[in-house]
Amino acid sequence: NNALHHMLDVRQALLWSRERLRPGGWLVLDDYVGASRFQWPDDQLEIASRVRRSLPERLLRDPRDPQRSCPLDRTRPSMADMLASDPSEAAESDAILPALRQIFPHASILRTGGVVYNLALNDVLANFDDTEDADRLQELLAYDAELATQGHTHYACAFAST
């Protein structure tokens, strides 16, 4: 659960896992599979920025400092900042699904989204009211699910057996 994206060699980690599974054993994965080192593609940054621009100001307040608004446009973190804060963070995350398909060719993979809930809403989700904003949040999550079916995902679950 959210460990594989910290591996510096995803393929080797999956091979190691397969070698240790007993016959009939299962590999179960729930992990970040988006862009390595959070270097999200331009189209995902644009989608997330467009979602944020659609939100009312009250939802864009910084939950830690309500006097401040969170930025409308989403950007990539610098590689230097990523490496300085955690050299293992999303080191080879975009290699997870291709390596999984190679090592466990019959794996069942479910893309679970994230362009909206992770990239667009992560820092402001606490501002959504369970009642007042429920419909808006459901629409945004449905949009995220649709994006995932188109290949725009940051997260996935997978099940693979030996």
Short mmCIF file of C-alpha atoms in Angstrom, two decimals, residues 9 16 35 52 62 64-65 73 97 100 103 116 118 121-122 130 142 146 149:
data_model
loop_
_atom_site.label_atom_id
_atom_site.label_comp_id
_atom_site.label_asym_id
_atom_site.label_seq_id
_atom_site.Cartn_x
_atom_site.Cartn_y
_atom_site.Cartn_z
CA ASP A 9 14.05 0.19 -9.03
CA TRP A 16 11.54 -9.72 -5.82
CA ALA A 35 4.41 10.94 -13.16
CA ARG A 52 -9.40 24.99 -9.47
CA ASP A 62 -5.57 27.80 2.53
CA ARG A 64 -3.81 26.29 7.42
CA ASP A 65 -4.08 30.06 6.89
CA ASP A 73 -2.65 27.18 -11.32
CA LEU A 97 2.20 -0.14 -14.42
CA LEU A 100 3.59 -4.80 -13.44
CA ILE A 103 6.11 -9.27 -14.61
CA VAL A 116 -8.70 15.92 -9.77
CA ASN A 118 -4.85 14.59 -5.86
CA LEU A 121 -8.00 19.34 -4.72
CA ASN A 122 -5.41 17.85 -2.38
CA ASP A 130 -20.15 17.57 3.58
CA ALA A 142 -17.04 11.54 -11.45
CA GLU A 146 -13.76 9.56 -16.40
CA THR A 149 -10.63 5.68 -17.99
#
